[in-house]
Coordinates of C-alpha atoms in Angstrom, one line a residue:
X1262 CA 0.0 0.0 0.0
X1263 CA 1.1 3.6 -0.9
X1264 CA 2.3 5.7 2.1
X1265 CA 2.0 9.3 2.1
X1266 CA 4.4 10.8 4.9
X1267 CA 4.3 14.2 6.5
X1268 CA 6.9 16.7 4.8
X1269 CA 9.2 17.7 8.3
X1270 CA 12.8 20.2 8.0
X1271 CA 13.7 18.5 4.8
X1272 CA 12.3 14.9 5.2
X1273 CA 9.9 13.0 4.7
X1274 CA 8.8 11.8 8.4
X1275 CA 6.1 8.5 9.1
X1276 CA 3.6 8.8 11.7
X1277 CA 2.3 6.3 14.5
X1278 CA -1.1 6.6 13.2
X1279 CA -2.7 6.6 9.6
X1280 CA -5.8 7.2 7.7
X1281 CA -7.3 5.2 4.5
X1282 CA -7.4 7.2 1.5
X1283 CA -10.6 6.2 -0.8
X1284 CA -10.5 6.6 -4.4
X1285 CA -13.3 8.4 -5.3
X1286 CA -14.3 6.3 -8.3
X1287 CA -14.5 3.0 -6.6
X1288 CA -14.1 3.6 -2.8
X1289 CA -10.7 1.3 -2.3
X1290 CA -8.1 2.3 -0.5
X1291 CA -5.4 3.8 -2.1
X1292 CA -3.0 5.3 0.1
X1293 CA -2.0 4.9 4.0
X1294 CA -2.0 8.7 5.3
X1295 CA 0.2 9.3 7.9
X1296 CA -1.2 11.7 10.6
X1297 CA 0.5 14.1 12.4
X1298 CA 0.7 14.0 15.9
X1299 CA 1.1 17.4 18.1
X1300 CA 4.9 16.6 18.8
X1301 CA 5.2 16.4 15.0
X1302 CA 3.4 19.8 14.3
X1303 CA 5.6 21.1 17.3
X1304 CA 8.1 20.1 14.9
X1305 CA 7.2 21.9 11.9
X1306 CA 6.6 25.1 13.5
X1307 CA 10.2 24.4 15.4
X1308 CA 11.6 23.9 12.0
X1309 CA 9.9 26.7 10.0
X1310 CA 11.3 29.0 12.8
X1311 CA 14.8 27.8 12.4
X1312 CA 14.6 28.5 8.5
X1313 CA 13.2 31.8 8.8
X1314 CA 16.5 33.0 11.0
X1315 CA 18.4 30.7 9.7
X1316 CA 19.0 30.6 5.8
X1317 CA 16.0 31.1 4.4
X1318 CA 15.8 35.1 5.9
X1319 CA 19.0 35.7 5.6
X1320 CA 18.4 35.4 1.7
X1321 CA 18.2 38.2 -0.8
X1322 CA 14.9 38.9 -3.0
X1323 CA 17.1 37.7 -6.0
X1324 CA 18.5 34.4 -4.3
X1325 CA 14.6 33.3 -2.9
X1326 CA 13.4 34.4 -6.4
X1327 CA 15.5 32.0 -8.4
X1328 CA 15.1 28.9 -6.2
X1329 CA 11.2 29.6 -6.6
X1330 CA 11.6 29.9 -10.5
X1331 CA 13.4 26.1 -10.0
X1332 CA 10.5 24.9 -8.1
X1333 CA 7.7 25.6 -10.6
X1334 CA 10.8 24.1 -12.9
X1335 CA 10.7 21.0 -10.7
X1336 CA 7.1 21.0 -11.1
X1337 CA 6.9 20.8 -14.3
X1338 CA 9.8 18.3 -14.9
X1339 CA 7.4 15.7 -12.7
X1340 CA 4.4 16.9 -14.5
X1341 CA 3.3 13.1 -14.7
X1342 CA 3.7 12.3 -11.3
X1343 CA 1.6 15.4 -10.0
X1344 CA -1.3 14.8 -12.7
X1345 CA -1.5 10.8 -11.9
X1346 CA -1.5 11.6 -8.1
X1347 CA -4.1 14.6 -8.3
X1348 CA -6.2 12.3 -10.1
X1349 CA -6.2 9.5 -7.8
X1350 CA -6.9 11.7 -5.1
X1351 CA -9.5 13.6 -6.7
X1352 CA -11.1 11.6 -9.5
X1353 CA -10.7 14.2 -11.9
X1354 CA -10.5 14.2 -15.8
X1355 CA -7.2 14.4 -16.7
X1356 CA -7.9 16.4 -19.4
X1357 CA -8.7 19.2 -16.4
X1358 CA -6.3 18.6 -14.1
X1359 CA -3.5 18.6 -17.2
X1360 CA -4.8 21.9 -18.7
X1361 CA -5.6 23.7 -15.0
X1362 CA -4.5 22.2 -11.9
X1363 CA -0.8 21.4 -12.3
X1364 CA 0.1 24.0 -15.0
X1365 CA -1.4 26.7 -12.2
X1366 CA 0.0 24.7 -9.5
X1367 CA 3.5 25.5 -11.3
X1368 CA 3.2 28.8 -12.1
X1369 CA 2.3 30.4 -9.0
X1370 CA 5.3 30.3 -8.0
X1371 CA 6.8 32.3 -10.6
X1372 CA 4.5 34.8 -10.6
X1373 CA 4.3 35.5 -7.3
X1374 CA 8.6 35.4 -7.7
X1375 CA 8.3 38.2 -10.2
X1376 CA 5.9 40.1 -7.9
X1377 CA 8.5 40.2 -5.1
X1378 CA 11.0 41.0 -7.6
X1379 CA 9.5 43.6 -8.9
X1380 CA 7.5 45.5 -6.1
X1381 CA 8.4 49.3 -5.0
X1382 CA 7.8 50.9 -1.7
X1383 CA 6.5 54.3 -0.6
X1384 CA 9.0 57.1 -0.3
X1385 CA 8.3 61.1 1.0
X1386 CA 10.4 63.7 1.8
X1387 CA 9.0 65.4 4.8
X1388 CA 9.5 69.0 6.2
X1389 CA 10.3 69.9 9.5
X1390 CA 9.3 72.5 11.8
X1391 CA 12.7 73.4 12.6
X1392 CA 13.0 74.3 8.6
X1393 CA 15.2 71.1 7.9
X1394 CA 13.6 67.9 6.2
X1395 CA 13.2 63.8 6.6
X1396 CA 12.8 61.2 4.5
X1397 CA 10.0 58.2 5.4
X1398 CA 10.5 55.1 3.7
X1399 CA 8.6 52.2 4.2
X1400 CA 10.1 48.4 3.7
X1401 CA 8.3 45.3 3.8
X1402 CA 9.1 42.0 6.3
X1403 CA 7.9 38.8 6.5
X1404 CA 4.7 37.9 8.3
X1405 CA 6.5 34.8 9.7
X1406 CA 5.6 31.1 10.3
X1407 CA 2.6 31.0 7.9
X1408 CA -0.3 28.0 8.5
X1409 CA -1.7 27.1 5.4
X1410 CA -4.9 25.3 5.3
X1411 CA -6.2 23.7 2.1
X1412 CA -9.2 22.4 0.3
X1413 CA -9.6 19.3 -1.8
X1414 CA -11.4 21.0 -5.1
X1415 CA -8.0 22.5 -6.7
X1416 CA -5.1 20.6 -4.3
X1417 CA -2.1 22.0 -5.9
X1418 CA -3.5 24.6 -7.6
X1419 CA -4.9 26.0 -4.5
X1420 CA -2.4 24.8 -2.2
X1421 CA 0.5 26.8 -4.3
X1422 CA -1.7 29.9 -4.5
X1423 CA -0.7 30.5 -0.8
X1424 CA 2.6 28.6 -0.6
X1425 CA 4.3 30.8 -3.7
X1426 CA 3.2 34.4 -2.3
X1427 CA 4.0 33.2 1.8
X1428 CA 7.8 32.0 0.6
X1429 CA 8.2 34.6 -2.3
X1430 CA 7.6 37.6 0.8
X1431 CA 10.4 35.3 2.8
X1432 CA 8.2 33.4 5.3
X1433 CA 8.3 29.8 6.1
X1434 CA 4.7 27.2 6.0
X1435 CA 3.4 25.0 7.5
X1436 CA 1.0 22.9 5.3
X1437 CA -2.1 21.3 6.3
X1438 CA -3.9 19.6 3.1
X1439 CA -7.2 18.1 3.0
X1440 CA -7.2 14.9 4.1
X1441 CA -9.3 13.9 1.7
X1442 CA -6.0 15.3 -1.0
X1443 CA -3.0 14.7 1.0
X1444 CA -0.5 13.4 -1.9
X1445 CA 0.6 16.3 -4.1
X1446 CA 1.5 18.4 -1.1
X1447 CA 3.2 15.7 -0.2
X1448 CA 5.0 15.3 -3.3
X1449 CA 6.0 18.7 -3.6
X1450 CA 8.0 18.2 -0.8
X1451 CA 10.4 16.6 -2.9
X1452 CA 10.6 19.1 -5.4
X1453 CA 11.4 21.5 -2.8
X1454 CA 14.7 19.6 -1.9
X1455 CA 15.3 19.2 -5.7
X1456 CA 15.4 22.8 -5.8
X1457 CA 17.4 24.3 -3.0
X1458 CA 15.0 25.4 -0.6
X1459 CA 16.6 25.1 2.6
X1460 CA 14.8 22.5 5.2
X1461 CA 11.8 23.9 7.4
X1462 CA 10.9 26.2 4.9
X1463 CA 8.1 24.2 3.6
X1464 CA 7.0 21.6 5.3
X1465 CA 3.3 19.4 5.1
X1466 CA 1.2 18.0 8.3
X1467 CA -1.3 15.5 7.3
X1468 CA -4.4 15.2 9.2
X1469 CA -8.1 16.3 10.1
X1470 CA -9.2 19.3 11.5
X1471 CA -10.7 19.0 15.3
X1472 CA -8.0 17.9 18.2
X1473 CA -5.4 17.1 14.7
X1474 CA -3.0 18.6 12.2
X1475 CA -5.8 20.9 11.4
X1476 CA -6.0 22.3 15.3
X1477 CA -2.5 21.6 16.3
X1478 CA -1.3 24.1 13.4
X1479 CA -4.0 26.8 13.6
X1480 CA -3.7 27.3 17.6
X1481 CA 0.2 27.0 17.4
X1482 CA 1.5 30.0 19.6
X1483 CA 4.6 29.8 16.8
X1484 CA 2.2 30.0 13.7
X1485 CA 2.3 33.9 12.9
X1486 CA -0.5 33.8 10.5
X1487 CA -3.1 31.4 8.8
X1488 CA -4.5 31.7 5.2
X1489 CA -7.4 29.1 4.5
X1490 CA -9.9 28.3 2.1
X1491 CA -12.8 25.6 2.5
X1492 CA -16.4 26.1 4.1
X1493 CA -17.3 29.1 5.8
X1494 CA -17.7 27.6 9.4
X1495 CA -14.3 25.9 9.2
X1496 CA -13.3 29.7 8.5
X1497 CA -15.1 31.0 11.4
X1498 CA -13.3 28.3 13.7
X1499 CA -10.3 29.3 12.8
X1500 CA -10.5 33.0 13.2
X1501 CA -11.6 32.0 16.8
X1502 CA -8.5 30.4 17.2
X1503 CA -6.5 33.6 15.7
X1504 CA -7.9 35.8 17.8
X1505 CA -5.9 34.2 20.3
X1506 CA -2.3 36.3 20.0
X1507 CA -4.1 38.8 17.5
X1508 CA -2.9 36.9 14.5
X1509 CA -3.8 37.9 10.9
X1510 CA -5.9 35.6 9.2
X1511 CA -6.9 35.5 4.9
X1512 CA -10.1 33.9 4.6
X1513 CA -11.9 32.1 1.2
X1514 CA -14.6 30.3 1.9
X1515 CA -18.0 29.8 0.7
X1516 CA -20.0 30.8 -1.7
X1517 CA -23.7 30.5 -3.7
X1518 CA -22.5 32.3 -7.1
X1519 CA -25.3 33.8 -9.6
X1520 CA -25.0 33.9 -13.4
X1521 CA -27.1 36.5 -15.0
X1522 CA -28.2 35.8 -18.4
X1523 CA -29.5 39.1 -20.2
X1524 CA -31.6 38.7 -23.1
X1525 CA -29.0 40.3 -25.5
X1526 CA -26.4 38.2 -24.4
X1527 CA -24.5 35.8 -26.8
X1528 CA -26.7 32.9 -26.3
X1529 CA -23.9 30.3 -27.5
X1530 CA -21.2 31.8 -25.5
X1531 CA -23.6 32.4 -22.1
X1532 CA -24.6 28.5 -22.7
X1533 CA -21.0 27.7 -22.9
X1534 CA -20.1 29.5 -20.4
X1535 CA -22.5 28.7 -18.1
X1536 CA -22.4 24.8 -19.1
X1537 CA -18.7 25.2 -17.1
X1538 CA -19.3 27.1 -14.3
X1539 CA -22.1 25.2 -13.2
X1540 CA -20.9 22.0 -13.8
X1541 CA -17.0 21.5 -14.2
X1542 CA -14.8 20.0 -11.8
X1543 CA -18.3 18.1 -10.7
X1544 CA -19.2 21.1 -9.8
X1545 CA -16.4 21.4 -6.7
X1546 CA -15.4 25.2 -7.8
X1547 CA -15.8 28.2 -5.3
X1548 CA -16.4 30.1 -7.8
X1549 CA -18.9 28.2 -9.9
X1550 CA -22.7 28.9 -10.7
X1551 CA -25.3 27.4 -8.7
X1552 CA -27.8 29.9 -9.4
X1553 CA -29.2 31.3 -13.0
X1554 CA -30.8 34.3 -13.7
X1555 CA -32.1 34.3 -17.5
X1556 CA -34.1 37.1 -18.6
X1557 CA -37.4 35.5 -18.9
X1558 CA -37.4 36.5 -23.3
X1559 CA -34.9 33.9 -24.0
X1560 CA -35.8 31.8 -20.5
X1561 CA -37.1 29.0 -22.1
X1562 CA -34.6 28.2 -25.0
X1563 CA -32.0 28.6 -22.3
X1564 CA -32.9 26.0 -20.2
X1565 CA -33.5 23.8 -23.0
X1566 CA -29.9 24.4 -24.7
X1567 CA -28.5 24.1 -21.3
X1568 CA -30.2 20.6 -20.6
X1569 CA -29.2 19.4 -24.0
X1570 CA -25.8 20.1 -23.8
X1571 CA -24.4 18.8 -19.8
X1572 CA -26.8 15.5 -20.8
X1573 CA -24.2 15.5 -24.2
X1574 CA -21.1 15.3 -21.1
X1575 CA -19.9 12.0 -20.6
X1576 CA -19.2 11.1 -17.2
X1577 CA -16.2 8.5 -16.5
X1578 CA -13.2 8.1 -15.5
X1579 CA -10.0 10.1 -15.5
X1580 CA -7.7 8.3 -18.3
X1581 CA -10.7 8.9 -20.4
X1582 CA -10.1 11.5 -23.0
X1583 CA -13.8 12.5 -23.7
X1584 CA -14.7 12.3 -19.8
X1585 CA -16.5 15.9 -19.4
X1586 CA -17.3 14.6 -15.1
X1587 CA -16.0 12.5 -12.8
X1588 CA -17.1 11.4 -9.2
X1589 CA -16.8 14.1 -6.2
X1590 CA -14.7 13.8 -4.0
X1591 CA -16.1 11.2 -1.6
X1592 CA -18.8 9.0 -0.1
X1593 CA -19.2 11.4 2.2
X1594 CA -19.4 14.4 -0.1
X1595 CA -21.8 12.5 -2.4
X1596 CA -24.5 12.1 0.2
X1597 CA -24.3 15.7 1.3
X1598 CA -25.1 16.7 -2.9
X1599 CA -27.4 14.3 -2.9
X1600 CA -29.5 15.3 0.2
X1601 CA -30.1 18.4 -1.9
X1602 CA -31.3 16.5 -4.8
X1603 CA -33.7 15.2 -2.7
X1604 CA -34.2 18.0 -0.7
X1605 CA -35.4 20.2 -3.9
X1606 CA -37.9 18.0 -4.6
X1607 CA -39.1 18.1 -1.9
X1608 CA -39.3 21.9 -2.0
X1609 CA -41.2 21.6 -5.4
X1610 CA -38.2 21.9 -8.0
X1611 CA -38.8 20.7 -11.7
X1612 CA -36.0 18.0 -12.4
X1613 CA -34.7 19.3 -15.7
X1614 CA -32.3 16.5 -16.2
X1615 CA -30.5 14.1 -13.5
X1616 CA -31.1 14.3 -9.6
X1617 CA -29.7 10.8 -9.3
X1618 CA -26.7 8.5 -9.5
X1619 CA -25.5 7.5 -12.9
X1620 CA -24.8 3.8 -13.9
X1621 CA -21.1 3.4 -13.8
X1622 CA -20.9 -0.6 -14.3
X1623 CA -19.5 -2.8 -12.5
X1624 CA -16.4 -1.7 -10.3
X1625 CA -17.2 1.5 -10.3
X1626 CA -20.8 1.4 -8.4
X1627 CA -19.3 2.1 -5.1
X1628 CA -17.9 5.2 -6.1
X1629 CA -18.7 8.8 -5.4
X1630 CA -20.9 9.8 -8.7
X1631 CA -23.7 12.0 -8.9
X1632 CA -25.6 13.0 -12.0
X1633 CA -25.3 16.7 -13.3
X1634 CA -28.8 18.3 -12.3
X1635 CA -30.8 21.0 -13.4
X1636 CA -33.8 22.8 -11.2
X1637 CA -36.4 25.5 -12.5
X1638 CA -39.2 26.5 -10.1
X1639 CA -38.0 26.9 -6.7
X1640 CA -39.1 30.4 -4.3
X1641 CA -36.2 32.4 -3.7
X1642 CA -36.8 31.5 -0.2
X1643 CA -36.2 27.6 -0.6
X1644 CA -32.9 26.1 1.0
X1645 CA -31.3 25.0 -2.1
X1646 CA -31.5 28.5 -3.8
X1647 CA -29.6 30.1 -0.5
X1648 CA -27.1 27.1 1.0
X1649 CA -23.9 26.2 -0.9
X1650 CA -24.3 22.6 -2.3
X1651 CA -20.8 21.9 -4.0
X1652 CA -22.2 19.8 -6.6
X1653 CA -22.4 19.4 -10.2
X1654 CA -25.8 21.3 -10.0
X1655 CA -27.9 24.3 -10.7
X1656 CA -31.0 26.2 -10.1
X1657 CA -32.5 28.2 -13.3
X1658 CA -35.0 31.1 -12.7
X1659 CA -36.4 33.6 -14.7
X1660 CA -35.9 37.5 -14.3
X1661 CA -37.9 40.6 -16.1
X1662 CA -35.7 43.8 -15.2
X1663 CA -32.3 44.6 -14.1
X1664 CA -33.2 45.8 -10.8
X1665 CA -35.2 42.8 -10.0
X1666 CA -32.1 40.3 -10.6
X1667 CA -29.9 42.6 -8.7
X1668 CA -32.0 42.4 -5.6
X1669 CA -32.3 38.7 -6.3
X1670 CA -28.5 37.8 -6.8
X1671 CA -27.4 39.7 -3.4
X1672 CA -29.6 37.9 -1.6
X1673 CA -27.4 36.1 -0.1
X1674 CA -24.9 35.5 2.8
X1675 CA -22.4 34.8 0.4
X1676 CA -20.7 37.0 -1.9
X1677 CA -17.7 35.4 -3.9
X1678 CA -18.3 36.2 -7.6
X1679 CA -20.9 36.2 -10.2
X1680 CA -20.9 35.8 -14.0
X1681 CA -23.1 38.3 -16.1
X1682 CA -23.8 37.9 -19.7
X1683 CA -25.1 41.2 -21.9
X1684 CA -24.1 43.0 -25.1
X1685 CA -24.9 46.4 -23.3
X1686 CA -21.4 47.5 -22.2
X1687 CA -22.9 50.1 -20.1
X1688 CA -25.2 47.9 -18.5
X1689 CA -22.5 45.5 -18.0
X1690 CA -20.3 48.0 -16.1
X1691 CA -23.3 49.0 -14.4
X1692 CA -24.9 45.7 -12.8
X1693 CA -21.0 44.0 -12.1
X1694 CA -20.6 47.2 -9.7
X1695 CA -23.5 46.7 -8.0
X1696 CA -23.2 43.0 -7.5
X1697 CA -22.3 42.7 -3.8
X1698 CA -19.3 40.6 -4.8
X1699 CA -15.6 40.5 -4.8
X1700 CA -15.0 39.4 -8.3
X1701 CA -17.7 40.0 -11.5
X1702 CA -16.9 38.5 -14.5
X1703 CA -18.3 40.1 -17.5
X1704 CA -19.0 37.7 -21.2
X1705 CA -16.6 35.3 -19.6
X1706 CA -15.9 32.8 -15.9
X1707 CA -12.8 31.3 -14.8
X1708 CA -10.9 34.1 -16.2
X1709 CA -7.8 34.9 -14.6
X1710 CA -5.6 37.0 -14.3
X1711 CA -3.5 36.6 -11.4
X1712 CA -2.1 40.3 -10.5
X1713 CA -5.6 41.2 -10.0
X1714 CA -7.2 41.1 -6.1
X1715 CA -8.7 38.1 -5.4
X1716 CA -10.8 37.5 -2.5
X1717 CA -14.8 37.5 -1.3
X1718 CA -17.4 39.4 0.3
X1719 CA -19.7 38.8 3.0
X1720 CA -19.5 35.6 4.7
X1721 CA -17.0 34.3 1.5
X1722 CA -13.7 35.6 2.5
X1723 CA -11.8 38.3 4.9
X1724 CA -8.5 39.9 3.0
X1725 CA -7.6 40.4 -0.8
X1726 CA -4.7 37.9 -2.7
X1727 CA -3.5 37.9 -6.0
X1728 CA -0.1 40.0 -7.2
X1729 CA 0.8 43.1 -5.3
X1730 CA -2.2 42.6 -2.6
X1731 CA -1.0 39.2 -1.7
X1732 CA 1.8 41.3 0.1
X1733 CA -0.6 42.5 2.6
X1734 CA -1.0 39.7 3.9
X1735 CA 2.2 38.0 3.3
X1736 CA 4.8 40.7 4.6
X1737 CA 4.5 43.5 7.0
X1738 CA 5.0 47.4 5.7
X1739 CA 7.2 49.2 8.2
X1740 CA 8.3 52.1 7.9
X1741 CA 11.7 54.6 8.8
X1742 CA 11.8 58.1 9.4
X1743 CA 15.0 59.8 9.3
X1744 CA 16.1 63.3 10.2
X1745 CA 18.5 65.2 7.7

């Protein structure tokens, strides 16, 4: 049986207890997970102390830089090994992962390198009230130890988001991944030594969240900061535990997106469109569309195109090169989508297409598959149109003006990011300003660019990432005053 070890000062370190890890497509045990213990997590925090004044902060910008460009190198040298084990953890086509998850998972490292590289500070000349002068710089530190705590949707991707920025700005991590996604964390690990980077600046604890890895790292009196993303109440947990030593804390959690289909929009590109962000990655996107807004003109023929074309998605396994869907992430997952299957009928949704499990043959029928599912005819008020699902699913509802999908898309506790979908550029300006959101895509979703703030509203996310902004986070602006 595979083992997947804890990442510790430079080595890879077993545990006296493990975990199963399930394939998603069939349920069998793939990997022995070694859990952390305390003492270990003691450990990493000992050790990502010990880099930061050892070698790693004793570093120049130029030195950290190019041993960050080797590691998305590395990354990319083992591009195999990181798209066969993000698979097997995950169940995803490979197709995806190939195109999204490891490519991304590469390059955030050099992009947050060239950030670093590349960022100025403030600088004012100040006069005096003796009639002399001083000049204020400010300068930028590192936060510190950093806890990182991942999801299992985007594993590398997500996981590097955090890890490039937090080492780029000079700190050290500790890594907690999903337990349900422990290997390319894991993995990575390797690449780190491959690359230069001094042990106990990056190192992985594998575990759960409550009394494990997950607890021992976010109420670590030697963990300077935590940046997370998952569920909402996992978020508020651990901003409980910050508050303990006033620690900063960058939040992404969840989210109930709306897509707004005007009537002028490019039908083929808003079906498009929406055909991904509703349903790719089974559906296990922060970002993705659970609700749809079509103006009620074109309503009709939307629903229909949109039914037509996620039936036309094969669903199977990752190998497969026309597989459009594969399972979700677990058992466990699986029966929280499907509740709200059922639950929607039960709060008197019209079943478009699926709400079920899908015949995957022999092998395969202990797996975590759902079908792809479409909803029209649900009250705003009904649990499925206001609770995050995660799930290859969406609820379609019709709209007359703009200021009645307005009120209707902000209703909610969530605000993460919405998709709209409208010829009229001044409309488009106009409605993606007053969507109550921290990112609007206009004509387009899943479009990136990774300079730009990232981050959510509302109960989806405290603090701003992405290029410069990761900084504020990631380092902390001082400042000198000096009398001339």
């Amino acid at each position: 049986m595979k083992q997947v070890l804890n990442f510790i000062n430079g080595q890879h370190e077993a545990s006296d207890k493990t975990f199963p890890k399930h394939s998603p497509l069939n349920n069998t045990v793939i990997a022995d997970v070694h859990e952390a213990s305390r003492t270990q997590v003691d450990a990493a925090v000992a050790a990502a102390r010990a880099a930061l004044d050892g070698p790693w902060g004793k570093m120049s910008v130029a030195e950290r830089v190019e041993r960050l460009y080797a590691v998305a190198d590395g990354i990319n040298k083992r591009f195999d090994e990181f798209l066969a084990a993000e698979c097997a953890d995950t169940g995803k086509p490979r197709s995806l992962a190939s195109h999204i998850d490891i490519p991304r998972g590469a390059a955030n490292f050099k992009v947050f390198a060239d950030v670093v590289k590349n960022v100025a500070t403030e600088f004012f000349e100040t006069a005096t009230p003796d009639g002399k002068s001083a000049i204020n710089y400010g300068y930028r530190t590192p936060v510190g130890v950093v806890g990182v705590i991942c999801p299992w949707n985007l594993p590398l991707l997500l996981m590097t988001w955090k890890v490039g920025p937090a080492l780029a700005c000079g700190n050290t991590v500790v890594v907690k991944p999903s337990e349900e996604t422990p290997q390319t964390a894991a993995l990575l690990g390797e690449v780190m030594n491959e690359a230069g980077i001094p042990p106990g600046v990056y190192n992985v604890v594998h575990g759960f969240g409550p009394d494990s890895a997950g607890e021992f790292v976010t109420t670590h009196p030697g963990v300077d900061a935590i940046t997370f993303t998952g569920e909402t109440r996992t978020g508020e947990i651990i901003m409980k535990a910050a508050a303990k030593g006033s620690r900063p804390v960058s939040l992404e959690m969840g989210g109930k997106n709306a897509a707004i289909i005007f009537e002028d929009a490019d039908f083929d590109a808003a079906i498009e469109g929406t055909l991904r962000s509703a349903f790719v990655n089974s559906g296990q996107v922060c970002l993705g569309t659970e609700r749809v807004y079509v103006q009620r003109p074109i309503f009709d023929k939307f629903v229909a195109e949109l039914k037509k074309q996620v039936e036309g998605w094969k669903i199977g396994l990752p190998e497969e090169a026309d597989t459009k869907l594969g399972p979700v992430i677990s058992k466990e997952h699986q029966a929280k989508v499907l509740s709200y299957y059922k639950l929607a009928v039960e709060e008197g949704a019209t079943v478009v297409t699926g709400g079920g499990v899908p015949n995957m043959g022999a092998g395969f029928s202990d797996g975590a598959w759902v079908q792809p599912t479409i909803w029209t005819g649900l009250p705003e008020t009904a649990r499925v149109i206001k609770e995050e699902i995660f799930g290859p699913c969406c609820h379609i509802a019709p709209f007359d003006t703009e200021e009645e999908v307005l009120a209707k898309a902000n209703d909610n506790v969530y605000g993460l990011a919405t998709a709209i979908w409208t010829r009229d550029v001044s409309r488009a300006h106009r409605v993606a300003q007053k969507m109550k959101v921290g990112l609007s895509w206009v004509n387009s979703w899943f479009l990136r660019d990774l300079r730009t703030p990232f981050g959510g509203a509302k109960q989806s996310g405290i603090g701003r990432e992405g290029g410069v902004h990761s900084l504020e986070f990631y380092t902390e602006l001082k400042n000198v005053c000096i009398k001339l």
